[in-house]
Amino acid sequence: AVVDPVYPELSALLLAGPAEDRLTAAEIETLDLHADLVTLSGCRTGGGLAYVGEGTLGLARSFLVAGARSVVMSRWDVEDGAARRFMESFYGALRRGADRATALQRARADLAHAGYPHRDRSAFVLAGVGGETVPILADAKEPGPKTRLLWIALVGALLGMALGLLRRRRTGADA
């Protein structure tokens, strides 16, 4: 992720491929998402420009505008191992039926118990719905190898569609 604090609509998710393959905050807002939870685990994905009465404009807000019910994001840089452990703990709690806010608290407590510094365990925050479970995760069992491959393929397909949309928009803008 790249966060532009001056022009928040230019904040973007960098996609695999050429440097211009990015999905900007402005483009995210045009999507019709029906996502229960979006997780932005990259560093500073909760950053942007703060406007009085509007809050912070950036990637997280764009996902909420596009229809996501909740967004988990980081407010500052987080050590990679800590971010991985946080997400494993967070999603583990969601799979065990915890609501989003409780899962976030449990992940923070897990990192504290493991000795990670306050900086790493407090970086992630939740915007949107917090007091509800994520039904598709709460009802799921621990994924097996076939399920993991299916998820990888699904994420790849979604990224491919986003990249196609981005290229189509750029081609239309060049015409």
PDB file of N, CA, C and O in Angstrom, residues 11-70:
ATOM      1  N   SER A  11      -3.884   7.567  -2.775  1.00  0.00           N
ATOM      2  CA  SER A  11      -3.411   6.421  -2.002  1.00  0.00           C
ATOM      3  C   SER A  11      -3.821   5.172  -2.774  1.00  0.00           C
ATOM      4  O   SER A  11      -4.853   5.167  -3.449  1.00  0.00           O
ATOM      5  N   ALA A  12      -3.010   4.129  -2.695  1.00  0.00           N
ATOM      6  CA  ALA A  12      -3.287   2.989  -3.570  1.00  0.00           C
ATOM      7  C   ALA A  12      -2.773   1.675  -2.995  1.00  0.00           C
ATOM      8  O   ALA A  12      -1.867   1.642  -2.161  1.00  0.00           O
ATOM      9  N   LEU A  13      -3.380   0.606  -3.486  1.00  0.00           N
ATOM     10  CA  LEU A  13      -2.868  -0.743  -3.280  1.00  0.00           C
ATOM     11  C   LEU A  13      -2.026  -1.060  -4.503  1.00  0.00           C
ATOM     12  O   LEU A  13      -2.495  -0.928  -5.644  1.00  0.00           O
ATOM     13  N   LEU A  14      -0.782  -1.440  -4.283  1.00  0.00           N
ATOM     14  CA  LEU A  14       0.094  -1.796  -5.391  1.00  0.00           C
ATOM     15  C   LEU A  14      -0.170  -3.242  -5.762  1.00  0.00           C
ATOM     16  O   LEU A  14      -0.176  -4.118  -4.908  1.00  0.00           O
ATOM     17  N   LEU A  15      -0.397  -3.487  -7.041  1.00  0.00           N
ATOM     18  CA  LEU A  15      -0.683  -4.824  -7.530  1.00  0.00           C
ATOM     19  C   LEU A  15       0.564  -5.404  -8.178  1.00  0.00           C
ATOM     20  O   LEU A  15       1.464  -4.671  -8.593  1.00  0.00           O
ATOM     21  N   ALA A  16       0.619  -6.712  -8.270  1.00  0.00           N
ATOM     22  CA  ALA A  16       1.758  -7.359  -8.920  1.00  0.00           C
ATOM     23  C   ALA A  16       1.808  -6.932 -10.377  1.00  0.00           C
ATOM     24  O   ALA A  16       0.780  -6.800 -11.043  1.00  0.00           O
ATOM     25  N   GLY A  17       2.991  -6.673 -10.884  1.00  0.00           N
ATOM     26  CA  GLY A  17       3.140  -6.266 -12.274  1.00  0.00           C
ATOM     27  C   GLY A  17       3.890  -4.960 -12.376  1.00  0.00           C
ATOM     28  O   GLY A  17       4.608  -4.566 -11.454  1.00  0.00           O
ATOM     29  N   PRO A  18       3.695  -4.259 -13.477  1.00  0.00           N
ATOM     30  CA  PRO A  18       4.390  -2.981 -13.680  1.00  0.00           C
ATOM     31  C   PRO A  18       4.040  -1.974 -12.582  1.00  0.00           C
ATOM     32  O   PRO A  18       3.005  -2.072 -11.933  1.00  0.00           O
ATOM     33  N   ALA A  19       4.912  -0.993 -12.411  1.00  0.00           N
ATOM     34  CA  ALA A  19       4.742  -0.001 -11.347  1.00  0.00           C
ATOM     35  C   ALA A  19       3.413   0.737 -11.421  1.00  0.00           C
ATOM     36  O   ALA A  19       2.891   1.192 -10.416  1.00  0.00           O
ATOM     37  N   GLU A  20       2.854   0.884 -12.622  1.00  0.00           N
ATOM     38  CA  GLU A  20       1.588   1.612 -12.745  1.00  0.00           C
ATOM     39  C   GLU A  20       0.367   0.764 -12.390  1.00  0.00           C
ATOM     40  O   GLU A  20      -0.757   1.249 -12.403  1.00  0.00           O
ATOM     41  N   ASP A  21       0.572  -0.511 -12.069  1.00  0.00           N
ATOM     42  CA  ASP A  21      -0.532  -1.378 -11.680  1.00  0.00           C
ATOM     43  C   ASP A  21      -0.880  -1.135 -10.217  1.00  0.00           C
ATOM     44  O   ASP A  21      -0.309  -1.726  -9.309  1.00  0.00           O
ATOM     45  N   ARG A  22      -1.795  -0.218 -10.014  1.00  0.00           N
ATOM     46  CA  ARG A  22      -2.223   0.133  -8.669  1.00  0.00           C
ATOM     47  C   ARG A  22      -3.718   0.393  -8.694  1.00  0.00           C
ATOM     48  O   ARG A  22      -4.275   0.785  -9.711  1.00  0.00           O
ATOM     49  N   LEU A  23      -4.342   0.163  -7.578  1.00  0.00           N
ATOM     50  CA  LEU A  23      -5.762   0.431  -7.420  1.00  0.00           C
ATOM     51  C   LEU A  23      -5.866   1.576  -6.420  1.00  0.00           C
ATOM     52  O   LEU A  23      -5.551   1.411  -5.245  1.00  0.00           O
ATOM     53  N   THR A  24      -6.261   2.755  -6.901  1.00  0.00           N
ATOM     54  CA  THR A  24      -6.269   3.944  -6.051  1.00  0.00           C
ATOM     55  C   THR A  24      -7.500   3.988  -5.150  1.00  0.00           C
ATOM     56  O   THR A  24      -8.503   3.321  -5.409  1.00  0.00           O
ATOM     57  N   ALA A  25      -7.410   4.811  -4.124  1.00  0.00           N
ATOM     58  CA  ALA A  25      -8.534   5.003  -3.212  1.00  0.00           C
ATOM     59  C   ALA A  25      -9.758   5.508  -3.982  1.00  0.00           C
ATOM     60  O   ALA A  25     -10.886   5.079  -3.729  1.00  0.00           O
ATOM     61  N   ALA A  26      -9.539   6.396  -4.943  1.00  0.00           N
ATOM     62  CA  ALA A  26     -10.653   6.907  -5.754  1.00  0.00           C
ATOM     63  C   ALA A  26     -11.304   5.776  -6.549  1.00  0.00           C
ATOM     64  O   ALA A  26     -12.530   5.717  -6.671  1.00  0.00           O
ATOM     65  N   GLU A  27     -10.510   4.866  -7.089  1.00  0.00           N
ATOM     66  CA  GLU A  27     -11.059   3.730  -7.856  1.00  0.00           C
ATOM     67  C   GLU A  27     -11.766   2.736  -6.939  1.00  0.00           C
ATOM     68  O   GLU A  27     -12.799   2.170  -7.313  1.00  0.00           O
ATOM     69  N   ILE A  28     -11.233   2.531  -5.745  1.00  0.00           N
ATOM     70  CA  ILE A  28     -11.872   1.620  -4.785  1.00  0.00           C
ATOM     71  C   ILE A  28     -13.273   2.101  -4.461  1.00  0.00           C
ATOM     72  O   ILE A  28     -14.214   1.315  -4.384  1.00  0.00           O
ATOM     73  N   GLU A  29     -13.448   3.417  -4.308  1.00  0.00           N
ATOM     74  CA  GLU A  29     -14.759   3.976  -3.967  1.00  0.00           C
ATOM     75  C   GLU A  29     -15.814   3.696  -5.029  1.00  0.00           C
ATOM     76  O   GLU A  29     -17.002   3.687  -4.734  1.00  0.00           O
ATOM     77  N   THR A  30     -15.398   3.460  -6.270  1.00  0.00           N
ATOM     78  CA  THR A  30     -16.363   3.188  -7.341  1.00  0.00           C
ATOM     79  C   THR A  30     -16.798   1.725  -7.385  1.00  0.00           C
ATOM     80  O   THR A  30     -17.726   1.395  -8.118  1.00  0.00           O
ATOM     81  N   LEU A  31     -16.132   0.857  -6.626  1.00  0.00           N
ATOM     82  CA  LEU A  31     -16.473  -0.565  -6.627  1.00  0.00           C
ATOM     83  C   LEU A  31     -17.773  -0.791  -5.874  1.00  0.00           C
ATOM     84  O   LEU A  31     -18.146  -0.028  -4.986  1.00  0.00           O
ATOM     85  N   ASP A  32     -18.459  -1.851  -6.209  1.00  0.00           N
ATOM     86  CA  ASP A  32     -19.686  -2.234  -5.513  1.00  0.00           C
ATOM     87  C   ASP A  32     -19.356  -3.455  -4.652  1.00  0.00           C
ATOM     88  O   ASP A  32     -19.602  -4.589  -5.049  1.00  0.00           O
ATOM     89  N   LEU A  33     -18.771  -3.197  -3.485  1.00  0.00           N
ATOM     90  CA  LEU A  33     -18.345  -4.278  -2.595  1.00  0.00           C
ATOM     91  C   LEU A  33     -19.483  -4.705  -1.686  1.00  0.00           C
ATOM     92  O   LEU A  33     -20.259  -3.883  -1.219  1.00  0.00           O
ATOM     93  N   HIS A  34     -19.511  -5.965  -1.435  1.00  0.00           N
ATOM     94  CA  HIS A  34     -20.429  -6.510  -0.433  1.00  0.00           C
ATOM     95  C   HIS A  34     -19.579  -7.311   0.542  1.00  0.00           C
ATOM     96  O   HIS A  34     -19.877  -8.458   0.844  1.00  0.00           O
ATOM     97  N   ALA A  35     -18.495  -6.682   1.012  1.00  0.00           N
ATOM     98  CA  ALA A  35     -17.531  -7.337   1.887  1.00  0.00           C
ATOM     99  C   ALA A  35     -17.929  -7.116   3.342  1.00  0.00           C
ATOM    100  O   ALA A  35     -18.240  -5.999   3.739  1.00  0.00           O
ATOM    101  N   ASP A  36     -17.903  -8.174   4.111  1.00  0.00           N
ATOM    102  CA  ASP A  36     -18.188  -8.062   5.529  1.00  0.00           C
ATOM    103  C   ASP A  36     -16.986  -7.488   6.271  1.00  0.00           C
ATOM    104  O   ASP A  36     -17.127  -6.718   7.209  1.00  0.00           O
ATOM    105  N   LEU A  37     -15.776  -7.866   5.822  1.00  0.00           N
ATOM    106  CA  LEU A  37     -14.555  -7.417   6.477  1.00  0.00           C
ATOM    107  C   LEU A  37     -13.446  -7.286   5.447  1.00  0.00           C
ATOM    108  O   LEU A  37     -13.215  -8.199   4.662  1.00  0.00           O
ATOM    109  N   VAL A  38     -12.775  -6.146   5.440  1.00  0.00           N
ATOM    110  CA  VAL A  38     -11.588  -5.930   4.615  1.00  0.00           C
ATOM    111  C   VAL A  38     -10.423  -5.746   5.581  1.00  0.00           C
ATOM    112  O   VAL A  38     -10.531  -4.984   6.538  1.00  0.00           O
ATOM    113  N   THR A  39      -9.331  -6.456   5.338  1.00  0.00           N
ATOM    114  CA  THR A  39      -8.149  -6.339   6.181  1.00  0.00           C
ATOM    115  C   THR A  39      -7.016  -5.757   5.362  1.00  0.00           C
ATOM    116  O   THR A  39      -6.639  -6.322   4.336  1.00  0.00           O
ATOM    117  N   LEU A  40      -6.495  -4.631   5.804  1.00  0.00           N
ATOM    118  CA  LEU A  40      -5.358  -3.964   5.171  1.00  0.00           C
ATOM    119  C   LEU A  40      -4.185  -4.097   6.134  1.00  0.00           C
ATOM    120  O   LEU A  40      -3.995  -3.267   7.011  1.00  0.00           O
ATOM    121  N   SER A  41      -3.413  -5.165   5.991  1.00  0.00           N
ATOM    122  CA  SER A  41      -2.368  -5.445   6.981  1.00  0.00           C
ATOM    123  C   SER A  41      -1.043  -4.782   6.645  1.00  0.00           C
ATOM    124  O   SER A  41      -0.088  -4.917   7.397  1.00  0.00           O
ATOM    125  N   GLY A  42      -0.970  -4.062   5.536  1.00  0.00           N
ATOM    126  CA  GLY A  42       0.255  -3.343   5.198  1.00  0.00           C
ATOM    127  C   GLY A  42       0.491  -2.177   6.150  1.00  0.00           C
ATOM    128  O   GLY A  42      -0.419  -1.714   6.835  1.00  0.00           O
ATOM    129  N   CYS A  43       1.713  -1.713   6.191  1.00  0.00           N
ATOM    130  CA  CYS A  43       2.074  -0.608   7.088  1.00  0.00           C
ATOM    131  C   CYS A  43       1.357   0.688   6.701  1.00  0.00           C
ATOM    132  O   CYS A  43       1.228   1.009   5.529  1.00  0.00           O
ATOM    133  N   ARG A  44       0.884   1.395   7.694  1.00  0.00           N
ATOM    134  CA  ARG A  44       0.258   2.721   7.558  1.00  0.00           C
ATOM    135  C   ARG A  44      -0.960   2.745   6.633  1.00  0.00           C
ATOM    136  O   ARG A  44      -1.263   3.768   6.035  1.00  0.00           O
ATOM    137  N   THR A  45      -1.669   1.624   6.499  1.00  0.00           N
ATOM    138  CA  THR A  45      -2.834   1.588   5.604  1.00  0.00           C
ATOM    139  C   THR A  45      -4.008   2.390   6.161  1.00  0.00           C
ATOM    140  O   THR A  45      -4.962   2.651   5.439  1.00  0.00           O
ATOM    141  N   GLY A  46      -3.944   2.792   7.414  1.00  0.00           N
ATOM    142  CA  GLY A  46      -4.993   3.623   8.000  1.00  0.00           C
ATOM    143  C   GLY A  46      -4.686   5.102   7.893  1.00  0.00           C
ATOM    144  O   GLY A  46      -5.436   5.931   8.410  1.00  0.00           O
ATOM    145  N   GLY A  47      -3.602   5.452   7.219  1.00  0.00           N
ATOM    146  CA  GLY A  47      -3.201   6.847   7.105  1.00  0.00           C
ATOM    147  C   GLY A  47      -3.969   7.581   6.024  1.00  0.00           C
ATOM    148  O   GLY A  47      -4.725   7.000   5.256  1.00  0.00           O
ATOM    149  N   GLY A  48      -3.772   8.862   5.981  1.00  0.00           N
ATOM    150  CA  GLY A  48      -4.418   9.708   4.990  1.00  0.00           C
ATOM    151  C   GLY A  48      -4.506  11.129   5.513  1.00  0.00           C
ATOM    152  O   GLY A  48      -3.832  11.494   6.467  1.00  0.00           O
ATOM    153  N   LEU A  49      -5.354  11.904   4.896  1.00  0.00           N
ATOM    154  CA  LEU A  49      -5.529  13.301   5.285  1.00  0.00           C
ATOM    155  C   LEU A  49      -6.762  13.411   6.173  1.00  0.00           C
ATOM    156  O   LEU A  49      -7.847  12.957   5.793  1.00  0.00           O
ATOM    157  N   ALA A  50      -6.597  13.991   7.346  1.00  0.00           N
ATOM    158  CA  ALA A  50      -7.713  14.141   8.285  1.00  0.00           C
ATOM    159  C   ALA A  50      -8.420  15.469   8.032  1.00  0.00           C
ATOM    160  O   ALA A  50      -7.784  16.526   8.028  1.00  0.00           O
ATOM    161  N   TYR A  51      -9.721  15.389   7.798  1.00  0.00           N
ATOM    162  CA  TYR A  51     -10.561  16.576   7.610  1.00  0.00           C
ATOM    163  C   TYR A  51     -11.507  16.690   8.791  1.00  0.00           C
ATOM    164  O   TYR A  51     -12.130  15.710   9.196  1.00  0.00           O
ATOM    165  N   VAL A  52     -11.649  17.903   9.326  1.00  0.00           N
ATOM    166  CA  VAL A  52     -12.583  18.134  10.420  1.00  0.00           C
ATOM    167  C   VAL A  52     -13.992  17.780   9.937  1.00  0.00           C
ATOM    168  O   VAL A  52     -14.428  18.226   8.879  1.00  0.00           O
ATOM    169  N   GLY A  53     -14.670  16.966  10.693  1.00  0.00           N
ATOM    170  CA  GLY A  53     -16.034  16.575  10.358  1.00  0.00           C
ATOM    171  C   GLY A  53     -16.122  15.419   9.378  1.00  0.00           C
ATOM    172  O   GLY A  53     -17.190  14.862   9.164  1.00  0.00           O
ATOM    173  N   GLU A  54     -15.022  15.034   8.759  1.00  0.00           N
ATOM    174  CA  GLU A  54     -15.022  13.946   7.779  1.00  0.00           C
ATOM    175  C   GLU A  54     -14.218  12.744   8.245  1.00  0.00           C
ATOM    176  O   GLU A  54     -14.429  11.643   7.795  1.00  0.00           O
ATOM    177  N   GLY A  55     -13.226  12.966   9.096  1.00  0.00           N
ATOM    178  CA  GLY A  55     -12.349  11.894   9.515  1.00  0.00           C
ATOM    179  C   GLY A  55     -11.171  11.789   8.563  1.00  0.00           C
ATOM    180  O   GLY A  55     -10.856  12.720   7.826  1.00  0.00           O
ATOM    181  N   THR A  56     -10.516  10.638   8.574  1.00  0.00           N
ATOM    182  CA  THR A  56      -9.337  10.429   7.741  1.00  0.00           C
ATOM    183  C   THR A  56      -9.752   9.912   6.377  1.00  0.00           C
ATOM    184  O   THR A  56     -10.447   8.905   6.266  1.00  0.00           O
ATOM    185  N   LEU A  57      -9.314  10.600   5.333  1.00  0.00           N
ATOM    186  CA  LEU A  57      -9.586  10.172   3.966  1.00  0.00           C
ATOM    187  C   LEU A  57      -8.396   9.338   3.504  1.00  0.00           C
ATOM    188  O   LEU A  57      -7.258   9.781   3.580  1.00  0.00           O
ATOM    189  N   GLY A  58      -8.665   8.139   3.030  1.00  0.00           N
ATOM    190  CA  GLY A  58      -7.608   7.249   2.584  1.00  0.00           C
ATOM    191  C   GLY A  58      -8.194   5.899   2.196  1.00  0.00           C
ATOM    192  O   GLY A  58      -9.390   5.788   1.892  1.00  0.00           O
ATOM    193  N   LEU A  59      -7.365   4.869   2.213  1.00  0.00           N
ATOM    194  CA  LEU A  59      -7.782   3.544   1.756  1.00  0.00           C
ATOM    195  C   LEU A  59      -8.938   2.968   2.571  1.00  0.00           C
ATOM    196  O   LEU A  59      -9.897   2.443   2.009  1.00  0.00           O
ATOM    197  N   ALA A  60      -8.855   3.035   3.887  1.00  0.00           N
ATOM    198  CA  ALA A  60      -9.899   2.453   4.730  1.00  0.00           C
ATOM    199  C   ALA A  60     -11.255   3.088   4.450  1.00  0.00           C
ATOM    200  O   ALA A  60     -12.262   2.394   4.268  1.00  0.00           O
ATOM    201  N   ARG A  61     -11.292   4.405   4.385  1.00  0.00           N
ATOM    202  CA  ARG A  61     -12.547   5.099   4.099  1.00  0.00           C
ATOM    203  C   ARG A  61     -13.083   4.701   2.733  1.00  0.00           C
ATOM    204  O   ARG A  61     -14.279   4.512   2.553  1.00  0.00           O
ATOM    205  N   SER A  62     -12.188   4.545   1.764  1.00  0.00           N
ATOM    206  CA  SER A  62     -12.619   4.163   0.417  1.00  0.00           C
ATOM    207  C   SER A  62     -13.302   2.804   0.416  1.00  0.00           C
ATOM    208  O   SER A  62     -14.306   2.611  -0.269  1.00  0.00           O
ATOM    209  N   PHE A  63     -12.777   1.855   1.183  1.00  0.00           N
ATOM    210  CA  PHE A  63     -13.416   0.534   1.264  1.00  0.00           C
ATOM    211  C   PHE A  63     -14.772   0.625   1.952  1.00  0.00           C
ATOM    212  O   PHE A  63     -15.723  -0.052   1.553  1.00  0.00           O
ATOM    213  N   LEU A  64     -14.897   1.475   2.965  1.00  0.00           N
ATOM    214  CA  LEU A  64     -16.191   1.656   3.623  1.00  0.00           C
ATOM    215  C   LEU A  64     -17.195   2.302   2.668  1.00  0.00           C
ATOM    216  O   LEU A  64     -18.354   1.892   2.604  1.00  0.00           O
ATOM    217  N   VAL A  65     -16.766   3.297   1.912  1.00  0.00           N
ATOM    218  CA  VAL A  65     -17.637   3.943   0.924  1.00  0.00           C
ATOM    219  C   VAL A  65     -18.088   2.930  -0.128  1.00  0.00           C
ATOM    220  O   VAL A  65     -19.243   2.950  -0.572  1.00  0.00           O
ATOM    221  N   ALA A  66     -17.197   2.018  -0.509  1.00  0.00           N
ATOM    222  CA  ALA A  66     -17.515   1.015  -1.542  1.00  0.00           C
ATOM    223  C   ALA A  66     -18.439  -0.082  -1.030  1.00  0.00           C
ATOM    224  O   ALA A  66     -18.942  -0.863  -1.820  1.00  0.00           O
ATOM    225  N   GLY A  67     -18.683  -0.150   0.284  1.00  0.00           N
ATOM    226  CA  GLY A  67     -19.640  -1.113   0.798  1.00  0.00           C
ATOM    227  C   GLY A  67     -19.119  -2.086   1.834  1.00  0.00           C
ATOM    228  O   GLY A  67     -19.884  -2.917   2.329  1.00  0.00           O
ATOM    229  N   ALA A  68     -17.857  -2.021   2.200  1.00  0.00           N
ATOM    230  CA  ALA A  68     -17.352  -2.907   3.251  1.00  0.00           C
ATOM    231  C   ALA A  68     -17.987  -2.519   4.581  1.00  0.00           C
ATOM    232  O   ALA A  68     -18.169  -1.337   4.866  1.00  0.00           O
ATOM    233  N   ARG A  69     -18.344  -3.506   5.384  1.00  0.00           N
ATOM    234  CA  ARG A  69     -18.945  -3.222   6.692  1.00  0.00           C
ATOM    235  C   ARG A  69     -17.899  -2.882   7.744  1.00  0.00           C
ATOM    236  O   ARG A  69     -18.171  -2.121   8.654  1.00  0.00           O
ATOM    237  N   SER A  70     -16.706  -3.468   7.625  1.00  0.00           N
ATOM    238  CA  SER A  70     -15.623  -3.219   8.573  1.00  0.00           C
ATOM    239  C   SER A  70     -14.294  -3.236   7.840  1.00  0.00           C
ATOM    240  O   SER A  70     -14.138  -3.967   6.860  1.00  0.00           O
TER     241      SER A  70
END
